[in-house]
Structure formats: structure tokens, C-alpha cells
Coordinates of C-alpha atoms in Angstrom, one line a residue:
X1205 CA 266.7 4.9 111.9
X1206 CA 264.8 2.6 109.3
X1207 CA 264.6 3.6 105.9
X1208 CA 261.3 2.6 103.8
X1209 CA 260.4 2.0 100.7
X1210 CA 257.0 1.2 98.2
X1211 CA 257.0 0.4 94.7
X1212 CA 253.9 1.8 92.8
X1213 CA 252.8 2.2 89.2
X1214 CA 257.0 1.6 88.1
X1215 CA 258.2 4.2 90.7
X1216 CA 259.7 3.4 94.0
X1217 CA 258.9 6.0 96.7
X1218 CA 261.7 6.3 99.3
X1219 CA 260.6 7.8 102.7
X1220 CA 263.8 8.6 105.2
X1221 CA 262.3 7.6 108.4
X1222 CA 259.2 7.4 110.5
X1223 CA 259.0 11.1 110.5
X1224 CA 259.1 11.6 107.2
X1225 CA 257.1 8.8 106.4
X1226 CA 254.6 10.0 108.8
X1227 CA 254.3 13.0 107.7
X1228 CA 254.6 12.2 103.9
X1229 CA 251.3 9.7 105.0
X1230 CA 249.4 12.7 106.2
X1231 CA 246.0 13.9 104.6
X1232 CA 246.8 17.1 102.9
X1233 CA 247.0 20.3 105.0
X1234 CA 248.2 23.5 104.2
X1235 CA 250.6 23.5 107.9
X1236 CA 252.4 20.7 106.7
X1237 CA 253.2 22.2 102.9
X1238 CA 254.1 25.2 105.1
X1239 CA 256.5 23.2 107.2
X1240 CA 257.8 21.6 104.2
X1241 CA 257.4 17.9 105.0
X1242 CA 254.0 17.4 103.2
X1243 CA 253.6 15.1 100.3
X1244 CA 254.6 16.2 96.9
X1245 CA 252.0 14.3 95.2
X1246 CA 248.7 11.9 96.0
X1247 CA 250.9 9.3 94.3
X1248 CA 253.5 9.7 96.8
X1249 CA 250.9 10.5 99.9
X1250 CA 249.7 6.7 98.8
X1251 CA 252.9 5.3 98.7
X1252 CA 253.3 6.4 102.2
X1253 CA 250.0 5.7 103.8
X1254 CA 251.3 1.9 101.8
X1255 CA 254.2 1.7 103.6
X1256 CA 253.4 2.7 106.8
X1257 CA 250.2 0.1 107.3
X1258 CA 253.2 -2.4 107.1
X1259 CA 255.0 -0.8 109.8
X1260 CA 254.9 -3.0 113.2
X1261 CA 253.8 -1.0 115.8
X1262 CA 256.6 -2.1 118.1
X1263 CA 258.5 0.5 115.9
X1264 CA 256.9 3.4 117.9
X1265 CA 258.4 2.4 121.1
X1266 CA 262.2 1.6 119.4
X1267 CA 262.7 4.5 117.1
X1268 CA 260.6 8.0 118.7
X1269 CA 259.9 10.7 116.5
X1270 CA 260.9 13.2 118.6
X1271 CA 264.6 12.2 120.8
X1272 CA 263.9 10.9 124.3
X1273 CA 267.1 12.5 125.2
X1274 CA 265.9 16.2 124.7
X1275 CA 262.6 16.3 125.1
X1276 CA 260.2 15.9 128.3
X1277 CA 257.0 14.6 126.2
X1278 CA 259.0 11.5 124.5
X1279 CA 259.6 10.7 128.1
X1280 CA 256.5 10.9 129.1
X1281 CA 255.2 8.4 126.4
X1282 CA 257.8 6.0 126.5
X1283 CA 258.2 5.5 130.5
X1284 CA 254.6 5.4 131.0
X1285 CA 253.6 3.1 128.2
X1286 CA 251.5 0.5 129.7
X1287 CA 253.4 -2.8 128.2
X1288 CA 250.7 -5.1 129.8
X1289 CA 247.9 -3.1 127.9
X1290 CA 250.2 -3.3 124.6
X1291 CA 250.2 -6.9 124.9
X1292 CA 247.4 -7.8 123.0
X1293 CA 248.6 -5.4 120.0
X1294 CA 252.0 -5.9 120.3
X1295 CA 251.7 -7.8 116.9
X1296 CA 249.9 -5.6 115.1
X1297 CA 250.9 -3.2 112.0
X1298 CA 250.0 0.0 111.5
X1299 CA 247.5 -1.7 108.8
X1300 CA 246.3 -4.1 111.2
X1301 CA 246.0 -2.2 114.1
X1302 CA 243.2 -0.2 111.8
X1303 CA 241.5 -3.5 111.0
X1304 CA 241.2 -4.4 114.6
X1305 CA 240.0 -1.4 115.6
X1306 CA 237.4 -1.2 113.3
X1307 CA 236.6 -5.1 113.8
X1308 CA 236.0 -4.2 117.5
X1309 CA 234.0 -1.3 116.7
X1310 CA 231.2 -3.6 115.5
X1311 CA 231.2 -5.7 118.8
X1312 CA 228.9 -5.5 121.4
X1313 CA 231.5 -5.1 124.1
X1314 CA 234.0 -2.5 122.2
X1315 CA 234.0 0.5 124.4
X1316 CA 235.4 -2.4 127.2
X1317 CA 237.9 -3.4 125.3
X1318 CA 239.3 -0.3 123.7
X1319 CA 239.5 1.0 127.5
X1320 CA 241.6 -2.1 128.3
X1321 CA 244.5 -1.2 125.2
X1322 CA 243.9 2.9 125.6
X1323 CA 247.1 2.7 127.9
X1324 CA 249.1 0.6 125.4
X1325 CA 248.7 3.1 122.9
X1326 CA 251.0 5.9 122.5
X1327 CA 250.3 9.1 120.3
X1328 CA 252.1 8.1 117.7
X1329 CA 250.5 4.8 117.0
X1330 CA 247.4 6.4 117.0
X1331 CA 248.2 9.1 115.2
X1332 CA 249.4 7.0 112.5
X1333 CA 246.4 4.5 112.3
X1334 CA 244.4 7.9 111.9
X1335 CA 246.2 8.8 108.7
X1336 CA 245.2 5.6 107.3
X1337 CA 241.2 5.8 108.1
X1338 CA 238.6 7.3 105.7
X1339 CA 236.1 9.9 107.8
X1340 CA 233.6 7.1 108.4
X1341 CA 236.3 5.0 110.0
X1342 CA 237.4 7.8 112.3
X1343 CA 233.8 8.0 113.6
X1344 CA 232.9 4.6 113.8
X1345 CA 235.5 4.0 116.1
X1346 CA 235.4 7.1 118.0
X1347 CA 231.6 6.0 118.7
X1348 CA 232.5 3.2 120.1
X1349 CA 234.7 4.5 122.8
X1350 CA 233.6 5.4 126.0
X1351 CA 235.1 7.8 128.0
X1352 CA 233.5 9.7 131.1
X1353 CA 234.9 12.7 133.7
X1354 CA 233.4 14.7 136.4
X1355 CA 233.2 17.6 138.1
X1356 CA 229.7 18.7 139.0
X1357 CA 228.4 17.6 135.9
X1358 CA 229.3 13.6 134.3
X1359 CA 230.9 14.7 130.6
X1360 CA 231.5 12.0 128.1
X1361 CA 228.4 10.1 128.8
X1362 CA 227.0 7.4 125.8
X1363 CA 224.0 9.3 124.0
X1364 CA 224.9 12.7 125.8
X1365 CA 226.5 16.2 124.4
X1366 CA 227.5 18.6 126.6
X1367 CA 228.9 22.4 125.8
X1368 CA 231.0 25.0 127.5
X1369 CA 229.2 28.1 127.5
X1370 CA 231.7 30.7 126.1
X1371 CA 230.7 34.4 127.0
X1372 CA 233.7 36.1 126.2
X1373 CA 233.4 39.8 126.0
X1374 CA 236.1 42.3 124.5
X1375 CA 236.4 44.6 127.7
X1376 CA 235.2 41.7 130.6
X1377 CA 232.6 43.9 131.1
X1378 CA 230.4 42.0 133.5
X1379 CA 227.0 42.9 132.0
X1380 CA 228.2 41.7 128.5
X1381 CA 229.2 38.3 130.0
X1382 CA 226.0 38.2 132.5
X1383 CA 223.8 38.7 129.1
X1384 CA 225.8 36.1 127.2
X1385 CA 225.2 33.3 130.0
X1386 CA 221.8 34.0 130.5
X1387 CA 221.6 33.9 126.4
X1388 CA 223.2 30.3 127.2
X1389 CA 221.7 28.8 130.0
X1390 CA 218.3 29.8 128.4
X1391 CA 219.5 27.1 125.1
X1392 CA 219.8 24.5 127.7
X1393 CA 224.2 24.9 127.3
X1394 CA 226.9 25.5 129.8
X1395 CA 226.2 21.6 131.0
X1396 CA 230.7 21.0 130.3
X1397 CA 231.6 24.4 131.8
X1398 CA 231.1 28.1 131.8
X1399 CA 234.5 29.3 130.3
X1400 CA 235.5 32.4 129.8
X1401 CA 238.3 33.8 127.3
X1402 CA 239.7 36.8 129.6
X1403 CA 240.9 40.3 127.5
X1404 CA 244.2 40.2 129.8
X1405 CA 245.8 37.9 132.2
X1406 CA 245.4 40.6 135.3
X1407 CA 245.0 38.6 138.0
X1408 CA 242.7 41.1 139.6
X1409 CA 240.6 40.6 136.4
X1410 CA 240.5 36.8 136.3
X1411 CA 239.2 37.0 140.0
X1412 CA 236.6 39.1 139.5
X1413 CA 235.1 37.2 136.7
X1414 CA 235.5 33.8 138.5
X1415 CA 233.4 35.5 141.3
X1416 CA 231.1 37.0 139.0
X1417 CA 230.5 33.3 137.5
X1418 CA 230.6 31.3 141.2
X1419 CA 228.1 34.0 142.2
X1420 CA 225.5 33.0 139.4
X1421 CA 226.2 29.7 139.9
X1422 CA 225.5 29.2 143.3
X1423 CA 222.9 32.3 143.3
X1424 CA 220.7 29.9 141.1
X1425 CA 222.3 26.5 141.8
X1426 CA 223.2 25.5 138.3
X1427 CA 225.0 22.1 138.5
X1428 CA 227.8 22.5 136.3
X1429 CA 231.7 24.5 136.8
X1430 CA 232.8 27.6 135.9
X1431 CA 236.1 28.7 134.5
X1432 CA 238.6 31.4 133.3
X1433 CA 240.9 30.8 131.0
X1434 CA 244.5 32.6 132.6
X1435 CA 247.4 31.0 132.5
X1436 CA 248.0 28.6 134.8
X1437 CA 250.7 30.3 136.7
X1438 CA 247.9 33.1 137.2
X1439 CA 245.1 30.4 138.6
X1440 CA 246.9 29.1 141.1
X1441 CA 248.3 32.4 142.1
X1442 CA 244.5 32.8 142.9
X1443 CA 244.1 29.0 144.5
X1444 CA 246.0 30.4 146.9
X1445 CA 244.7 33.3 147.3
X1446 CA 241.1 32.0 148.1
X1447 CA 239.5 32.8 145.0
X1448 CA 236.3 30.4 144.2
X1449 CA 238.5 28.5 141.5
X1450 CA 236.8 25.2 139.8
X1451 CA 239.1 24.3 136.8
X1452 CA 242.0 24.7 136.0
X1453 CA 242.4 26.0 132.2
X1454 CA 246.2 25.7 130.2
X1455 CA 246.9 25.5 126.6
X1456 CA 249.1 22.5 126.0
X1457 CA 251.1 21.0 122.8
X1458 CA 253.3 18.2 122.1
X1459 CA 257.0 18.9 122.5
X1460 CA 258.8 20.3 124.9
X1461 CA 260.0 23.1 123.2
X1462 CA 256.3 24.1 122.4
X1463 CA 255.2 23.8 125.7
X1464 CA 257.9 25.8 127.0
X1465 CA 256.5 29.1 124.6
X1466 CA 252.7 28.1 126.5
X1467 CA 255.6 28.6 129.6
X1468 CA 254.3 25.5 131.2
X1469 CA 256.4 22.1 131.7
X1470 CA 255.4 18.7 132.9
X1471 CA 256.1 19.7 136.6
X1472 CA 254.3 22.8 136.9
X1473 CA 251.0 21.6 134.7
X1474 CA 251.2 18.2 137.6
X1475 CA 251.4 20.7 140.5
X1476 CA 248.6 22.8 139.0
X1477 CA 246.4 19.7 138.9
X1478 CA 246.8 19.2 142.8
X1479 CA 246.2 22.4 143.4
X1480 CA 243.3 22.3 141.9
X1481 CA 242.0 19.4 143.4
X1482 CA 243.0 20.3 147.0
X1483 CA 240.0 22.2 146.9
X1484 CA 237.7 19.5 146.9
X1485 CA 235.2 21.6 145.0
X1486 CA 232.8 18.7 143.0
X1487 CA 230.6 16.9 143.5
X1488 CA 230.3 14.0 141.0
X1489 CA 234.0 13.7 140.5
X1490 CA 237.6 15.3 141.1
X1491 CA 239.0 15.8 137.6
X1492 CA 240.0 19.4 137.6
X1493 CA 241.9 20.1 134.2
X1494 CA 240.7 22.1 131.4
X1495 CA 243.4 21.9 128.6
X1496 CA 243.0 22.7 125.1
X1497 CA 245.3 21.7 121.8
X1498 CA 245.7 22.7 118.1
X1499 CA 247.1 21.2 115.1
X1500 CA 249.6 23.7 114.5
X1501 CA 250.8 25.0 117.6
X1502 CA 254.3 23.1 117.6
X1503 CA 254.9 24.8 114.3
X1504 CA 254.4 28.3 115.2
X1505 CA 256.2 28.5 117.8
X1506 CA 259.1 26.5 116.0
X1507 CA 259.2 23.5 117.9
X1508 CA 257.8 21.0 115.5
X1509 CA 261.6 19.2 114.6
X1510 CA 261.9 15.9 115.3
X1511 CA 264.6 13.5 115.0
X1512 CA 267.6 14.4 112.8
X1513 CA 266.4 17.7 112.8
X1514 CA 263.1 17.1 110.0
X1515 CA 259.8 18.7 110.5
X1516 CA 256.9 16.3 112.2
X1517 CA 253.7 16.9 110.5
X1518 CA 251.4 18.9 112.6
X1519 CA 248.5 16.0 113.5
X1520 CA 251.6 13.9 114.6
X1521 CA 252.5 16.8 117.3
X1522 CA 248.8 17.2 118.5
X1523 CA 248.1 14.0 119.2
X1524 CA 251.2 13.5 121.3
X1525 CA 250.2 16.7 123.4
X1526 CA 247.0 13.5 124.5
X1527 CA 250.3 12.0 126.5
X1528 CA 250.5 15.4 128.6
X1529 CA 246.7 15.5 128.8
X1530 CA 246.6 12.0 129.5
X1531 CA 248.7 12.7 132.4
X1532 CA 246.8 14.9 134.3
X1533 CA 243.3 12.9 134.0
X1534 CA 241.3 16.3 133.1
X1535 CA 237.6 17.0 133.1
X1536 CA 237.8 18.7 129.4
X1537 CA 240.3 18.3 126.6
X1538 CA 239.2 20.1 123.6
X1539 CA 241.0 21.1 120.4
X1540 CA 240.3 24.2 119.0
X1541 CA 240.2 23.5 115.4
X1542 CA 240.7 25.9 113.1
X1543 CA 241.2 28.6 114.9
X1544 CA 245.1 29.6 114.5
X1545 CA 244.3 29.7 110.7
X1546 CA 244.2 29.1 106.9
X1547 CA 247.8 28.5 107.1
X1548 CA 247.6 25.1 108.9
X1549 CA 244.2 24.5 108.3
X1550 CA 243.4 25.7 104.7
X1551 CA 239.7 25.1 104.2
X1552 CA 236.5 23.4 105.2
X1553 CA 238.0 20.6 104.0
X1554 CA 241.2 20.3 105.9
X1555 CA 239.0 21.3 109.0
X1556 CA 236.9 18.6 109.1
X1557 CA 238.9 16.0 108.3
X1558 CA 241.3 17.5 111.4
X1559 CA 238.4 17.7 113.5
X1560 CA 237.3 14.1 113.3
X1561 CA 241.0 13.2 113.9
X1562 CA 241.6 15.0 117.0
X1563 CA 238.5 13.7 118.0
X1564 CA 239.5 10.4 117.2
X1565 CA 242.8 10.6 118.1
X1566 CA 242.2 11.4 121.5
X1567 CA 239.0 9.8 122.7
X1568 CA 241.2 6.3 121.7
X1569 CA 243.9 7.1 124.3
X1570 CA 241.4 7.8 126.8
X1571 CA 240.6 11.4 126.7
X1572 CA 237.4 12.8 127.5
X1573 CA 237.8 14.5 124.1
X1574 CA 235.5 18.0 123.2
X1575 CA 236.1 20.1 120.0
X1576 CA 235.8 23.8 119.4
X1577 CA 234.2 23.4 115.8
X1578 CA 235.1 27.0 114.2
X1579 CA 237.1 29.0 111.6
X1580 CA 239.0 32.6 111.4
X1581 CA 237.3 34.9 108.8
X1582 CA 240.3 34.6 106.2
X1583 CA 239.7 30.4 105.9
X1584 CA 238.3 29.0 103.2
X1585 CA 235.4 27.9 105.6
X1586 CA 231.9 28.9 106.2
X1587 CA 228.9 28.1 108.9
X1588 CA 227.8 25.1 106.4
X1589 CA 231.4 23.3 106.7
X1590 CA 230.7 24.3 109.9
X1591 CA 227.7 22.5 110.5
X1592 CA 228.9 19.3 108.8
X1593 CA 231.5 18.6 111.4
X1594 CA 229.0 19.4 114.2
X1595 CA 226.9 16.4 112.8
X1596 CA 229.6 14.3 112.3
X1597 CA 231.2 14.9 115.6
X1598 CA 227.9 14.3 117.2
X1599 CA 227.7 11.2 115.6
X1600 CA 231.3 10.0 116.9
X1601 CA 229.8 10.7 120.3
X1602 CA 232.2 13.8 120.7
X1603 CA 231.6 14.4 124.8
X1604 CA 231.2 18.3 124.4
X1605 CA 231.0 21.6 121.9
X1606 CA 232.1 25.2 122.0
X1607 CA 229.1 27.8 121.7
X1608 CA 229.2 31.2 121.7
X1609 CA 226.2 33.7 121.0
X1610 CA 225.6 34.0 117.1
X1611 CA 228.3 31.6 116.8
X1612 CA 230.7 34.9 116.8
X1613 CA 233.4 35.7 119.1
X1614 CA 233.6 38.9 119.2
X1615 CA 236.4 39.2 121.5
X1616 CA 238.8 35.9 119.7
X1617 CA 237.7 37.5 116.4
X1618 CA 236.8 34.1 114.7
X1619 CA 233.5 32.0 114.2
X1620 CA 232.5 29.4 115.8
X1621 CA 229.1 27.7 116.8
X1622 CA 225.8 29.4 118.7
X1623 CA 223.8 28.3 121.4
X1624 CA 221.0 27.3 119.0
X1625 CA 223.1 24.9 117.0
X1626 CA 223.6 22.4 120.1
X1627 CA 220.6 22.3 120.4
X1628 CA 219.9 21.3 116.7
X1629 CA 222.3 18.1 117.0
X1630 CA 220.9 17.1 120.3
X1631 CA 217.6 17.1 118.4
X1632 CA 218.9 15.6 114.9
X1633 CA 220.5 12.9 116.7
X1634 CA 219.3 12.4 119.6
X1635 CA 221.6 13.0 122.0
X1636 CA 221.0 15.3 125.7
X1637 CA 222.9 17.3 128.1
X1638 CA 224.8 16.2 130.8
X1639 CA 222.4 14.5 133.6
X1640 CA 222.6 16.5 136.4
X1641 CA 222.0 19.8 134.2
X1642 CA 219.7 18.1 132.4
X1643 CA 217.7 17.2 135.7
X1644 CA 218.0 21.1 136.9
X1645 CA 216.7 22.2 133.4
X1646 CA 213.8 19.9 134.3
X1647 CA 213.4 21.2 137.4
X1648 CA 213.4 25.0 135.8
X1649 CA 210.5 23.7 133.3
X1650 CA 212.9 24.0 130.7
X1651 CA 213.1 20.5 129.4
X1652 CA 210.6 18.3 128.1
X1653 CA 210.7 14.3 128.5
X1654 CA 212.2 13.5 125.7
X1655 CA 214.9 16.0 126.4
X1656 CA 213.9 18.9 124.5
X1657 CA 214.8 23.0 125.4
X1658 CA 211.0 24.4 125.6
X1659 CA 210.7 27.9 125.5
X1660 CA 210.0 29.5 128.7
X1661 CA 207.1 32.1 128.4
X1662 CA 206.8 33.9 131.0
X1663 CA 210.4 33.5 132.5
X1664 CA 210.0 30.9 135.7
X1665 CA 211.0 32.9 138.9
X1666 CA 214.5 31.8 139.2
X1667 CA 215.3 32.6 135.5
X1668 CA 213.5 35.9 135.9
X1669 CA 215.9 36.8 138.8
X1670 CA 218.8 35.7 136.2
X1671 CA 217.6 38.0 133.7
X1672 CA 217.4 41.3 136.1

């Protein structure tokens, strides 16, 4: 294990370790003071960020932050690192890794050659080139990357944002959630998924809303897939049982041990994936995974340690939940922002600088990235932070949104973004859903040409029938 060391203003800063220098590098966040690994100072925070852009990035692959030997997700990384794709960064630092990127950001051929080194990447190199990028960096580079899935609808597009529709309601009572898609569909969303947050895992529940959802869907032939959000164990449960199942949803985080209180591994989240697919239920495409992340999530369920026992700051652990993501070639990857809480993510602040991270973090190894841009109630965060990282997201070219009616969840119990404000930064920016719901919006009347939602006065027949 290297030791490392930078001399600033008189004072030498010692940091014992990629892990600690990692995390020491980190942006300030109120999860990593928790854990007890956070800088003690900006000084020191500088001295790290220093020392790490010197560190060769070969240094990932020889000395992991969390031990191969004992945990499933180093694996992962290390025996599926692409060394072909490494090849032409394999002489990079830290430092000049973020120089390239941002040098190739500005050519007209980046998204083809960011695609070509995404699989010589592992989390941690991009994790750490992250904690060395100011916002604007973190943006211009995510812009540049070009990532695409499908389903029944094309997510990830270039000059495209799609949402899942999230009509959660606290009982599943199917009027509630009827209303709330409707509510939706009528603000041109649901183009990434209709997902709903179930009040219990029952798998008699789940099955009945994924009926309810398949029913509207095919009733009125809305392009686009739906999804409940059970555990994984529950969905395929239901694959076999015949019920009308599009994606498959799992929470997912970046150690073993973590994973293990999700109660998923590698092996079950793989055979999850072919079940899902065995259905043959797109149309435009075969990815089947809906998996979400949070920075945090490793820490709360105390599984954040890494080598010789330290704490690995909490971006470090997200990002290397990408490798699991990564593996199963999902439709939707999305990271749910701020929503465990003030204690990892402290304010509007933290938020958004974690947000453009994730965003960034995994878009550049390959990921078809989303991002749930929302808050608990007891953050020091409001709709106007809120509304920041919206813009800025859609400016990275994030490929999809969370939106929920009056941007409240009333089931979750936090706040996150409304129908209404997707279709603000489509507008802002110029950006439109995903193609083939775009063309059925079109179809409805509901679109005008330069990919506006019109309102629809009176109701067109089919969204009439909807609304009864």
C-alpha cells in the first residue's frame, strides 16, 4: 500500500493510502464527515486533490480500494477490465486523465472516442478524476458522451430527455395511480418508464399494479414500458408466473457487503436479467434492467470499509456500484440523489455537486445514466436548488428525470420534481422526449413541430377514454 505525500504552504500532508487519499480528495459532504474519513480542512482537501492528480492510473488496477479477496464487486472490476481499451490511457495520471478528457470534449468526434476507453475505465479511476473537476468540467464532459438503450422507447438519445412517470400512491389504490398517469402522460412524461414505488412487496400487489399499468398501456398503445419497483426476488417470482413484466427494477451499491443487505448478489441480479429478457417483450431493443444507486447506501448499511479496515468515501462506493450496472447492460440506471438524507447529503449544495457527479461518473463508463433530482424535507434544500440541477443536468445531456405530480411523493415522503418542470427544460434547452413517444404524442395532437406539449382542449378521443 503506497503512502503519499504534498507539501503546501510549509506543511506536509500525509495521506495513508489510496483510500484515504481518495476520500480526503472528496468535495465536502456531510456522509463522509459522518463516516469519519472526510477532510479536516480545505487546506488538506487541496493537498489531496494535489497528490492524487499525480497518481498513475495503473495504480487502480495494482492496489484496489476495496480487497479482491473478500469482495464480489472488486472482482468484477478487476477481471473484466478491458486492457485493450486501457491502452491508450494506460499513461495517464489522475491529473492527466482529466486534461484528456476535457481535451476530447471539445472534438468533433468525442462521444466515439470516449465509447472506445469507457471499458478501460474502472470506477475508481473515474471516480477519482471526478473529484478533481469543477461543475463545468463534469458537464462538459458528460455532454459529450453518448450513450443509448432500448426497450420500447430509445433512452439516452443526443438532444433528447426522457422521464419515468412516478405515480406512487400510499395505499396502491388504483384510481390514485390511474389519476397520477393520466396527470403524466397529459405533460408529454413517462417516455423512460412508468415506475411505480409499491407500499409493500406482496407479490399479489405488485401483479396487480403491473396489470393495471400493461392494461393502460396497451388499452391506448403508448410506446414506452412499465414497471414496479419489488424486489427482484419478487419480479421474477411473477416472470414465472406469467405476469405482464417489462423491467426488471433492483436497488444496487457497490460492495459486496452492501449489496448483500439489498439481498441481491452478482449471480442472482445476472439471472434476473435473463429472465427478464426471455420475454422478448420490446420492440426497439432488449435491455431489461432498471437499477438505481445512492451516495450513501454502502454507509448505512455498514459496508463502506475498504482496505485495512478505513472507511471509503461514499462517491467512491457509488460509482463502483456502475461496475454491477455495467454488467447487466440496463435500460435505466438512475441515482436517487438526495433522498436517504441530510446526513450524507447536507444541503443544496452537496446535492448538486453529487448529482453532476453521478451523472458524470456513470454516463463515462457507459451507463445510460438518469437522476432522481430531489430532497427529504429535513435537507438544507429547496425546489430552487432543485431546479438548478435540473438545468444543469439537462445541459450534460442527462438521458432521463424523475417526475412526480407537484413534485411531491406523497407515498416516499420527500420532494422531488413535477410533471410541469420536464417540460420547462425541454423547452429552456431544447431538448424532446424519446422518438417513438414523441411520434405517439404527435399522433394524439399533443405535440407541436418543434416539440412542444400543447394543451389538449377538448380531450382527443383516446385521452378522453384515459381520463374516464
Amino acid at each position: 500500500m503506497s503512502v503519499y505525500h504534498q507539501h503546501i504552504g510549509g506543511t506536509t500532508y500525509t495521506f495513508d493510502g489510496l483510500v484515504e487519499l481518495l476520500a480526503k480528495a472528496t468535495p465536502l459532504r456531510s456522509g463522509d464527515e459522518l463516516a469519519g474519513c472526510a477532510a479536516h480542512s480545505d487546506a488538506e482537501r487541496a493537498a489531496a486533490q494535489w497528490a492524487l492528480a499525480e497518481v498513475p492510473l495503473s495504480a487502480f488496477l495494482n492496489d484496489p480500494v476495496v480487497p479482491y479477496e473478500t469482495d464480489e464487486v472488486t472482482r468484477l472490476i478487476i477481471d473484466s477490465h478491458d486492457r485493450g481499451a486501457f491502452q491508450a490511457i494506460s499513461h495517464l495520471t489522475v491529473g492527466g486523465l482529466r486534461d484528456w478528457l476535457l481535451g476530447v470534449a471539445a472534438t468533433e468526434h468525442a462521444a466515439v472516442t470516449l465509447a472506445a476507453v469507457a471499458r478501460g475505465l474502472t470506477p475508481e479511476m473515474v471516480a477519482a478524476v471526478s473529484k478533481l473537476m469543477r461543475n463545468q468540467d463534469l458537464i462538459a464532459v458528460a455532454k459529450a458522451t453518448e450513450v443509448t438503450a432500448g426497450f420500447r422507447t430509445t433512452v439516452g438519445l443526443p438532444g433528447t430527455l426522457a422521464t419515468r412517470l412516478q405515480p406512487n400512491y400510499p395505499t396502491d389504490d388504483p384510481r390514485g395511480i390511474a389519476a397520477a398517469v393520466l396527470d403524466g402522460l397529459l405533460l408529454g412524461c413517462g417516455d423512460a418508464v412508468i415506475g411505480i414505488n409499491p407500499a409493500t412487496d406482496s407479490p399479489q400487489a405488485t401483479a396487480d399494479l403491473l396489470y393495471l399499468l400493461d392494461e393502460v398501456r396497451q388499452r391506448f398503445d403508448i410506446p414506452t414500458q412499465s414497471c414496479v419497483l419489488s424486489h427482484v426476488t419478487t419480479t421474477m417470482g411473477l416472470i414465472e408466473a406469467g405476469a405482464p413484466v417489462d423491467l426488471v427494477f433492483q436497488s444496487i451499491a457497490g460492495t459486496e457487503g452492501a449489496n448483500s443487505g439489498f439481498g441481491v448478489n452478482i449471480s442472482l441480479l445476472r439471472e434476473a436479467n435473463e429472465a427478464g429478457r426471455s420475454l422478448r417483450r420490446g420492440t426497439v431493443g432488449d435491455n431489461v434492467m432498471y437499477l438505481e444507486t445512492g451516495q450513501g447506501s454502502a454507509l448505512s448499511a455498514g459496508a463502506h470499509l475498504g482496505v485495512g479496515g478505513k472507511p471509503v468515501d461514499q462517491q467512491t462506493l457509488k460509482t463502483r456500484a456502475y461496475a454491477v450496472a455495467r454488467d447487466l447492460d440496463p435500460l435505466l440506471v438512475n441515482t436517487v440523489v438526495g433522498f436517504i438524507g441530510p446526513e450524507y447529503l447536507y444541503d443544496g449544495k452537496q446535492i448538486i455537486r453529487a448529482g453532476l457527479e453521478d451523472r458524470f461518473c456513470g454516463k463515462l463508463l457507459g451507463l445510460p445514466m438518469g437522476v432522481d433530482v430531489c430532497y427529504t424535507n429535513h435537507a438544507e434544500a429547496d425546489q430552487d436548488d432543485m431546479d438548478t440541477l435540473l438545468t444543469l443536468l439537462g445541459a450534460a445531456g442527462c438521458a432521463f428525470v424523475i417526475a412526480v405530480p407537484g413534485a411531491d411523493d406523497v407515498m416516499l415522503g420527500y420532494q422531488s420534481l413535477a410533471y410541469h418542470d420536464a417540460l420547462y427544460v425541454r423547452k429552456v434547452l431544447g431538448l424532446r422526449p424519446a422518438p417513438e413517444f414523441a411520434a405517439w404524442l404527435d399522433r394524439l395532437g399533443m405535440m407541436s413541430t418543434d416539440g412542444r406539449v400543447l394543451p389538449v382542449e377538448p380531450l382527443s378521443s383516446p385521452l378522453r377514454a384515459l381520463a374516464s
